[in-house]
Structure formats: structure tokens, C-alpha cells
Short mmCIF file of C-alpha atoms in Angstrom, two decimals:
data_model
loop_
_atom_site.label_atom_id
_atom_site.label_comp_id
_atom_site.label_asym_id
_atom_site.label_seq_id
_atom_site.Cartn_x
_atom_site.Cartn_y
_atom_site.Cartn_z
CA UNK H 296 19.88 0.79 15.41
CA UNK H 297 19.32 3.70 18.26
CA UNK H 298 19.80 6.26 15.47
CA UNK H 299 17.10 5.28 13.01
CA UNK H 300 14.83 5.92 15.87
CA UNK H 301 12.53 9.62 15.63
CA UNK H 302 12.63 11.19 18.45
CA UNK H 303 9.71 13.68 17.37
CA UNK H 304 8.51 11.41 14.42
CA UNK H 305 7.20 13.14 11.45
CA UNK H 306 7.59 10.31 9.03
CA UNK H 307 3.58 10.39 7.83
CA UNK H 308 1.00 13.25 7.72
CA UNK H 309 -0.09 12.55 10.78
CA UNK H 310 2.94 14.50 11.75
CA UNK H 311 2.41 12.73 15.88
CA UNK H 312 5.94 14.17 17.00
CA UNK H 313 5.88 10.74 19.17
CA UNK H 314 9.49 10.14 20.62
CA UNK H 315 9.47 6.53 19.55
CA UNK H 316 12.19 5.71 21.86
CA UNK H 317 9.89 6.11 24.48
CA UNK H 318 6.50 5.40 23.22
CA UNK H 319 4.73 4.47 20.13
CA UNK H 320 3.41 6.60 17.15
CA UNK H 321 -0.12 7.45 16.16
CA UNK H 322 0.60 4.67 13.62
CA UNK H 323 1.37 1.80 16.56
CA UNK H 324 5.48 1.96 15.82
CA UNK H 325 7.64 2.28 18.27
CA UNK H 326 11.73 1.44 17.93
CA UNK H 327 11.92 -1.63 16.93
CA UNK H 328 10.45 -2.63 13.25
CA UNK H 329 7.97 -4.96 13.82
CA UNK H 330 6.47 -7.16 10.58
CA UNK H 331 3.47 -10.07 10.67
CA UNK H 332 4.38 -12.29 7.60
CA UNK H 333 6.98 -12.52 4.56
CA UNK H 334 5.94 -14.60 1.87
CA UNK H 335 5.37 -15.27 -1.68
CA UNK H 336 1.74 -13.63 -2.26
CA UNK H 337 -0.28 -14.28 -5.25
CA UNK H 338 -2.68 -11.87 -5.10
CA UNK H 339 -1.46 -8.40 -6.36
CA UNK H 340 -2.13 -6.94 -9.97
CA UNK H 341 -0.72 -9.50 -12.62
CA UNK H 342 2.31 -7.15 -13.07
CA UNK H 343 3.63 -7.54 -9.84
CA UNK H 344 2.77 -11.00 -8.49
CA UNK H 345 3.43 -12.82 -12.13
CA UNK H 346 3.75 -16.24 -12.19
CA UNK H 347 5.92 -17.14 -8.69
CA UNK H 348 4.82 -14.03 -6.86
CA UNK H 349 5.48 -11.19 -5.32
CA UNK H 350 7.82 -11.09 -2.05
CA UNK H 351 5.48 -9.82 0.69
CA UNK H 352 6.77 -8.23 3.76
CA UNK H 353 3.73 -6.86 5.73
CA UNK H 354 4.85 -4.28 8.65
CA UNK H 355 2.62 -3.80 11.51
CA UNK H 356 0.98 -0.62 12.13
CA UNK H 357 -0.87 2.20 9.79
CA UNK H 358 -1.11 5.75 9.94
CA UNK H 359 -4.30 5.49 8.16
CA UNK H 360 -7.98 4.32 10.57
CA UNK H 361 -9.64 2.98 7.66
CA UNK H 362 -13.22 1.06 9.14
CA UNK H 363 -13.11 -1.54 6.28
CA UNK H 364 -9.50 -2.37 6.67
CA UNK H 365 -9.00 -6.06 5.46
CA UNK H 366 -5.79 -6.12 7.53
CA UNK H 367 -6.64 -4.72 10.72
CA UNK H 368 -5.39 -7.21 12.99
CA UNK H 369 -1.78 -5.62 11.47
CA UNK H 370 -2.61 -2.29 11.21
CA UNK H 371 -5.19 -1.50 14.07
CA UNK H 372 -4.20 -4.12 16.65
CA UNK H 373 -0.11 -4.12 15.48
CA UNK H 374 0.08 -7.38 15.47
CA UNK H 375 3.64 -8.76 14.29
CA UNK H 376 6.79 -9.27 15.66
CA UNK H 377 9.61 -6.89 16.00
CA UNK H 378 12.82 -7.81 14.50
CA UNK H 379 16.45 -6.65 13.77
CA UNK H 380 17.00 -4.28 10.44
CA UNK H 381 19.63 -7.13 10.00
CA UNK H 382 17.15 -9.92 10.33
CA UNK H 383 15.59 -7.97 7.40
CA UNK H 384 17.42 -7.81 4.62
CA UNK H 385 17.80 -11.65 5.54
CA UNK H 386 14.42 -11.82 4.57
CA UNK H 387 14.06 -9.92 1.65
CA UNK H 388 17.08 -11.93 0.23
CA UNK H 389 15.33 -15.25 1.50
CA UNK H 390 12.23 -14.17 -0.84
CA UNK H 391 14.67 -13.85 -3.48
CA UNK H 392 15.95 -17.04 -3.00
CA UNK H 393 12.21 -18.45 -3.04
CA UNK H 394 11.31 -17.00 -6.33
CA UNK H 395 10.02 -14.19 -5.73
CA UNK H 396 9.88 -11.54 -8.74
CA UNK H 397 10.29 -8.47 -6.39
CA UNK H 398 10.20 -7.01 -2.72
CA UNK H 399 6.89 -5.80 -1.64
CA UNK H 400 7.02 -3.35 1.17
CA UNK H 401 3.56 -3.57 2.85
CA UNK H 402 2.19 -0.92 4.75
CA UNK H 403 6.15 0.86 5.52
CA UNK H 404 5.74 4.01 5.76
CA UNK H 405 6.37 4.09 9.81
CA UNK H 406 9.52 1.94 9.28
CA UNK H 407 11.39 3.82 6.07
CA UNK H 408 14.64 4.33 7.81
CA UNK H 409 14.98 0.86 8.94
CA UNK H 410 13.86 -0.10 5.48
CA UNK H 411 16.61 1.90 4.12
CA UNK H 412 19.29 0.58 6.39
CA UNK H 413 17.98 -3.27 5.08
CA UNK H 414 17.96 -2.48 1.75
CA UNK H 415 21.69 -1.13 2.22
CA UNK H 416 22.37 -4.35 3.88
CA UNK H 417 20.58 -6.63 1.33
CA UNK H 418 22.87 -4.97 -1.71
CA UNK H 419 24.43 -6.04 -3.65
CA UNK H 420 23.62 -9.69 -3.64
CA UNK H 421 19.81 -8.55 -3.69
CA UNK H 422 18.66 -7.86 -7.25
CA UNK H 423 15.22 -7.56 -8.08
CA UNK H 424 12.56 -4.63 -8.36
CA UNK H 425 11.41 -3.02 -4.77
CA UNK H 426 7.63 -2.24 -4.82
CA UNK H 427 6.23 0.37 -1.70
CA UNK H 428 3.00 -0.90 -1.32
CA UNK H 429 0.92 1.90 0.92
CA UNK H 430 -2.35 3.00 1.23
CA UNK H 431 -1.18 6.61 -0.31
CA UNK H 432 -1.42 8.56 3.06
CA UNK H 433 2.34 9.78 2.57
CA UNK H 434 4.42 12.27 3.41
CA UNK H 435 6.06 13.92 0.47
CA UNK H 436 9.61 14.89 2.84
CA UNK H 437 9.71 10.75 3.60
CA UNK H 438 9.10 9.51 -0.25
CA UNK H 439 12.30 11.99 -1.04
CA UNK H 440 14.38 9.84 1.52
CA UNK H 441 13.49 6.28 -0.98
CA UNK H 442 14.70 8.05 -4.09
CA UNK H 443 16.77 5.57 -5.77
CA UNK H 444 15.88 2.98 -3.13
CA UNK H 445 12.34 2.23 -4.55
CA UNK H 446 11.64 1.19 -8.34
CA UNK H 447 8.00 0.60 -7.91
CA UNK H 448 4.99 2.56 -6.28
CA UNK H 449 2.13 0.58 -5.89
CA UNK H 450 -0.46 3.44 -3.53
CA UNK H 451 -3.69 3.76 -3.10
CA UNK H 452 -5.83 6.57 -4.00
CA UNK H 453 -9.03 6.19 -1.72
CA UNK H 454 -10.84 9.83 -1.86
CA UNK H 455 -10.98 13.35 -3.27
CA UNK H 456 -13.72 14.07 -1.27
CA UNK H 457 -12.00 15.32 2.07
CA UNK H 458 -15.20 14.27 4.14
CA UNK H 459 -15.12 10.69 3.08
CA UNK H 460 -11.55 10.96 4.38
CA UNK H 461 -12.44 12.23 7.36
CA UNK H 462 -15.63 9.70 7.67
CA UNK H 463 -13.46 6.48 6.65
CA UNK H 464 -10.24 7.15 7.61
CA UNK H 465 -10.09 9.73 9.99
CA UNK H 466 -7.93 11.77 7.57
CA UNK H 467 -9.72 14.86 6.59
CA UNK H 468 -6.53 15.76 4.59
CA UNK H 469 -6.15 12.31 2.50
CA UNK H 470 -6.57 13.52 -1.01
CA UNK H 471 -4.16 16.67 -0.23
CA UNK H 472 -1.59 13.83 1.12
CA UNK H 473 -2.54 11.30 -1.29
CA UNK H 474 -2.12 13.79 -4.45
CA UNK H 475 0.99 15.29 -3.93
CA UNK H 476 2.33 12.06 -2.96
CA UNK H 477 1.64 10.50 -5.84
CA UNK H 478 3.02 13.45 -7.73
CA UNK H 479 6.32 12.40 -6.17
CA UNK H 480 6.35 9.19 -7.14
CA UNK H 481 5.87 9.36 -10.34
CA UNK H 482 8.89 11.96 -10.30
CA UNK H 483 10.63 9.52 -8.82
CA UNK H 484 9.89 6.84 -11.17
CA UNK H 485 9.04 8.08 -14.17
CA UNK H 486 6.06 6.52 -16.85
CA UNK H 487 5.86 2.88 -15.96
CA UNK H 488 7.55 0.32 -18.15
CA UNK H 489 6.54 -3.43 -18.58
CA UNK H 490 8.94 -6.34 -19.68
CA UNK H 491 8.62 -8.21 -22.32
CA UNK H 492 6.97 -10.84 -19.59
CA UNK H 493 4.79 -8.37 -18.40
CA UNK H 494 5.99 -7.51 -14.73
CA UNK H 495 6.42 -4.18 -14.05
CA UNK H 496 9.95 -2.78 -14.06
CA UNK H 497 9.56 0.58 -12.86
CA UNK H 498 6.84 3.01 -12.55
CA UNK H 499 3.52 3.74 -10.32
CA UNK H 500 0.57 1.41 -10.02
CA UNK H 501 -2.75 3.28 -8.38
CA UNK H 502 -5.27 1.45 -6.70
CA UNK H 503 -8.79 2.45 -5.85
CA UNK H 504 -11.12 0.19 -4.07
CA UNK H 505 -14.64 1.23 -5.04
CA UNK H 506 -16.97 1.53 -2.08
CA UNK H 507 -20.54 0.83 -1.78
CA UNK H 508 -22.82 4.51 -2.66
CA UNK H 509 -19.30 5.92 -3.79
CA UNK H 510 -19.40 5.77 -7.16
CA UNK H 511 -19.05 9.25 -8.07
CA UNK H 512 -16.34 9.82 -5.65
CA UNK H 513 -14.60 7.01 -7.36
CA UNK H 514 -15.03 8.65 -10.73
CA UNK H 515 -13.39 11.54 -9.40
CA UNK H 516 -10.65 9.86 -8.55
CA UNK H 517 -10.24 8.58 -11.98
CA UNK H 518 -11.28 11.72 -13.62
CA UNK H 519 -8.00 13.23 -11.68
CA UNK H 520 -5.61 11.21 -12.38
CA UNK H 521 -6.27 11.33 -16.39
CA UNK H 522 -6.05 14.88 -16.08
CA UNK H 523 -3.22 14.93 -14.11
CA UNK H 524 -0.86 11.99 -15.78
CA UNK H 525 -2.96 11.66 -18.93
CA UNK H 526 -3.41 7.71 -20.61
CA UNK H 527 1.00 6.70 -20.62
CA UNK H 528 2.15 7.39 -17.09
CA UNK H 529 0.65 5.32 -14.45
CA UNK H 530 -1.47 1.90 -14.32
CA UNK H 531 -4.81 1.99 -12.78
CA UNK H 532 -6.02 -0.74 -10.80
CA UNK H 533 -9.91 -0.62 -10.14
CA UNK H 534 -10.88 -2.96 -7.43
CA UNK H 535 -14.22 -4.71 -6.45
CA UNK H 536 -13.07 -6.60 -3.38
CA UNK H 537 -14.67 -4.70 -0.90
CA UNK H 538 -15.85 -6.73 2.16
CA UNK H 539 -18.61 -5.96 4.34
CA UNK H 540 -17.43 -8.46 7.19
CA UNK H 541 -14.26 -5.89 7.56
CA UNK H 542 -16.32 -3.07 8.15
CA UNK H 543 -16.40 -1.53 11.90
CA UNK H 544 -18.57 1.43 11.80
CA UNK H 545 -21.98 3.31 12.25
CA UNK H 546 -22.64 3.78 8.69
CA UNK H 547 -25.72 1.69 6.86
CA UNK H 548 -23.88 2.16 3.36
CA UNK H 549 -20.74 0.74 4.34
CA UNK H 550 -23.23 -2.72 5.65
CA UNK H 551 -23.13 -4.15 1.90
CA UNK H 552 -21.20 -5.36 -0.95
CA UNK H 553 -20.46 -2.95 -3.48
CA UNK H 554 -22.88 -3.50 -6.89
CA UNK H 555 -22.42 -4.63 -10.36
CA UNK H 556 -23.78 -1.79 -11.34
CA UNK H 557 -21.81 0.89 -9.34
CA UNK H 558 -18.53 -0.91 -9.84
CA UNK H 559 -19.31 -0.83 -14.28
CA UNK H 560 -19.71 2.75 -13.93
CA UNK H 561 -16.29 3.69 -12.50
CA UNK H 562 -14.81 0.70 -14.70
CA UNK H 563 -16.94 2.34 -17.95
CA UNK H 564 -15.59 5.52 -16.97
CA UNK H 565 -12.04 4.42 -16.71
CA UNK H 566 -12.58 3.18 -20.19
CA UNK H 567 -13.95 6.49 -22.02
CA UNK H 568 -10.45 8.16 -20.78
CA UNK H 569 -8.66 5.65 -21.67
CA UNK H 570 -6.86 4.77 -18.60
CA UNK H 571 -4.70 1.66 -18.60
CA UNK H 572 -4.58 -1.21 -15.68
CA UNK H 573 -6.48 -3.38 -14.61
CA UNK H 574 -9.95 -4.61 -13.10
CA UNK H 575 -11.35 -7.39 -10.95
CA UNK H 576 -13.77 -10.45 -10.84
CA UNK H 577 -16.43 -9.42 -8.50
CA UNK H 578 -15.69 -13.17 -6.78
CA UNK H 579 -12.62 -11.03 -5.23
CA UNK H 580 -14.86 -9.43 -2.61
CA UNK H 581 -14.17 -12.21 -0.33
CA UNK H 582 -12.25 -12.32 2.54
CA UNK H 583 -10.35 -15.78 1.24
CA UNK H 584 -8.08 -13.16 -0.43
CA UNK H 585 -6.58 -11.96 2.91
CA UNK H 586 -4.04 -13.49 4.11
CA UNK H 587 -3.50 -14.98 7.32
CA UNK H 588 -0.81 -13.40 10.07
CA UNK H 589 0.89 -16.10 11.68
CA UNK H 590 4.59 -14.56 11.27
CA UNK H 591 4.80 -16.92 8.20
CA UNK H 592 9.07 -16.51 6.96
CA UNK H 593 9.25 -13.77 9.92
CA UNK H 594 11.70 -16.16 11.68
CA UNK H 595 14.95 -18.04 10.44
CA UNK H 596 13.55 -21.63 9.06
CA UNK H 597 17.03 -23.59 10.15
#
């Protein structure tokens, strides 16, 4: 376990050089992996949660400092539990065993080695698709390390514009992460491929929430990724759920739901390219879609 410890950890763009045997990262992780809830979740694009849902293991921490995180008693305030590399594999295998139609690694990126070494341990008896779940702020060195280990890419791609990055995420360099990141993913994975029951076998899945007054932004981000993947590649997953009761932060904008209107024009947009995925109900900007953190399947049930 000692060895799958940084001792000058450079495992996000952050690039914090934290010993972590001795002190936490800019993310919150420190030596032990620590995760707040593993469960069947519902609520992910119809690809990945299908009928029984997706297996859900959310890992405390972020490198990101998003104001209008929806999760931010995990990844501001760390909450979870920390727990064996051992203890994890149990679980992923014990979302198998519930149903579940794949692994979804929440929020990892500050715990891919002990990932790895769970996923090692899980194999052979575990069998279905992995999905790495982040919010895009990735290091291209640390995606190289899940190459063969990871069958699905589900990231976000927030910004292009580097200020909004630096204004809602203290990340000036998000896109320039984000980008090349998702460059190596879909490397990794190659153009996505559906079953003939609709989940997602392999590929990359991009999500962008749209933010109030960001609409052009948002179009950007769209605009890129046609031009950069083109209409067969990747599935884009435009999302409306932004929730002003999240929001921490001194900007008015931020203070209100996103609108009909601006949310159509990225969606309209999306359309004139061509891009496939998926959209959402406006009745998604709620915060009954987050789920709650009470170390739900963290611990042995017997």
C-alpha cells in the first residue's frame, strides 16, 4: 500500500508536489483512498446508467474549486471514508453482484494508482465496462497509466475561455488540460460503440453543463469538439441542471437558473453540427438529483 503513495504528487495539473505520506494534496488526498458512497445510481446519460444502473464509487477530494459544485461536501470538505485498495475491488465486485451495468469511477483522478491496484485485484472475476467519470481537469502523463484499464471516459468539458476557468474553478489552464486530455482518451478508446441495448461499450462521453450568461462560451465548446472529432467519435451530453443553491461566490450571474432560452441555443447549435448525445429536461436543475453521502455500500453489509 506504502508504494502507491506520491511522494511529490503530480497526478493532476495542479502538479502540488505534496508528499502525501505526510500531508494531503491540493486536491484533499492524502495516503489512504478515501470514498463517500458506492451504489447503484440512476442518474447518468441513458447509456451508462440503463435500466439497473450504473455502479457509483464517489472518491473524496477534487483538484478542480468549482463554486457551483453539486458535490462539494466530497470534493471541497473531503468528506468520505478512507479504506483499503483491497476493500475496493470488494466493492466494485459487490456492484457487480447488485446489477450494476458498469464501474463508475467518480471524481479519481487523486486515487489512480490505488484504482489500478483494485482493478488488478477485482480481475478476473470482475467483468463489466469501467467508466472514469471526472470533471476533465486531467493530466495527460496519469490517463497513459489507465490505458487498457479504462473502457469508458465519461469528462467534462466546462470552458475554452481560460478566464471563466480561472473565475469558476480557479484553473486558468482548464481548457489547455481539458483538451489534450480528452485527446487522450479518445486515443485510448477509440469512436464510441453502443450495444444493441444501448449502453455504451467503449468510447468517450463529454459533458458540458451550460451556465447562466455562458451561452457563447458553451457554443464554443461545442463548436470545438465538432471540429476536432467531427459527428462519429464522441457523445455529447448537454446539461441544464445547473443549481443556484450550489453556488458559493461573488458573482450576480452565477445567482440564477440557467434559461430556456440560453440552454436552446447551445442545444440548437449542437444540432446544426450534427453532434450526437444527449440533452436534459430543464426539471433536472434540482438538487433532488444529488445524491446523498452517507458512506452508502462503503462498508461490508454482513
Amino acid at each position: 500500500m506504502e508504494s502507491l503513495v506520491p511522494s511529490h504528487c503530480t497526478l493532476c495539473p495542479r502538479l502540488c508536489g505534496a508528499d502525501r505520506t505526510r500531508t494531503a494534496g491540493f486536491c484533499g488526498g492524502g495516503s489512504e483512498v478515501r470514498i463517500a458512497r458506492a451504489a447503484l445510481h440512476q442518474w447518468e446519460e441513458p447509456c451508462i446508467s440503463g435500466s439497473r444502473g450504473s455502479g457509483a464509487v464517489f472518491f473524496s477530494g477534487c483538484p478542480l474549486r468549482c463554486c457551483f459544485c453539486q458535490n462539494r461536501e466530497i470534493s471541497r470538505e473531503n468528506f468520505g471514508a478512507a479504506i483499503t485498495t483491497r476493500r475496493l475491488a470488494d466493492i466494485f465486485l459487490e456492484l457487480e453482484q447488485q446489477g450494476a451495468h458498469n464501474i463508475n469511477l467518480v471524481s479519481p483522478t487523486q486515487y489512480v494508482p490505488w484504482i489500478l491496484e483494485a482493478l488488478e485485484l477485482a480481475r478476473p472475476r470482475l467483468s463489466i465496462p469501467i467508466v472514469y467519470n471526472t470533471g476533465g481537469y486531467e493530466r495527460v502523463e496519469t490517463l497513459r497509466m489507465l490505458q487498457g484499464a479504462v473502457d469508458i471516459y465519461l469528462p467534462d468539458l466546462k470552458y475554452v475561455d481560460s478566464a471563466r476557468g480561472k473565475k469558476y474553478s480557479g484553473a486558468e489552464d482548464y481548457f489547455a488540460a481539458a483538451s489534450a486530455a480528452i485527446e487522450e482518451m479518445v486515443r485510448q478508446t477509440g469512436p464510441f460503440r453502443l450495444g444493441e441495448d444501448g449502453l455504451l461499450q467503449k468510447g468517450v462521453v463529454v459533458r458540458h453543463l451550460v451556465l447562466p450568461a455562458g451561452r457563447k462560451d458553451s457554443a464554443a465548446v461545442v463548436e470545438w469538439l465538432w471540429q476536432r472529432f467531427g459527428c462519429e467519435t464522441v457523445l455529447l451530453s448537454l446539461m441544464s441542471q445547473y443549481t443556484p443553491s450550489f453556488y458559493q461566490g461573488p458573482w450576480k450571474e452565477l445567482t440564477r437558473p440557467v434559461s430556456s432560452y440560453e440552454y436552446n441555443q447551445v442545444v440548437n447549435r449542437a444540432a446544426e453540427l450534427g453532434m450526437p448525445g444527449y440533452m436534459q429536461e430543464k426539471s433536472s436543475a434540482t438538487a433532488d438529483y444529488t445524491p446523498s453521502f452517507r458512506l452508502e455500500g462503503v462498508y461490508p453489509s454482513h
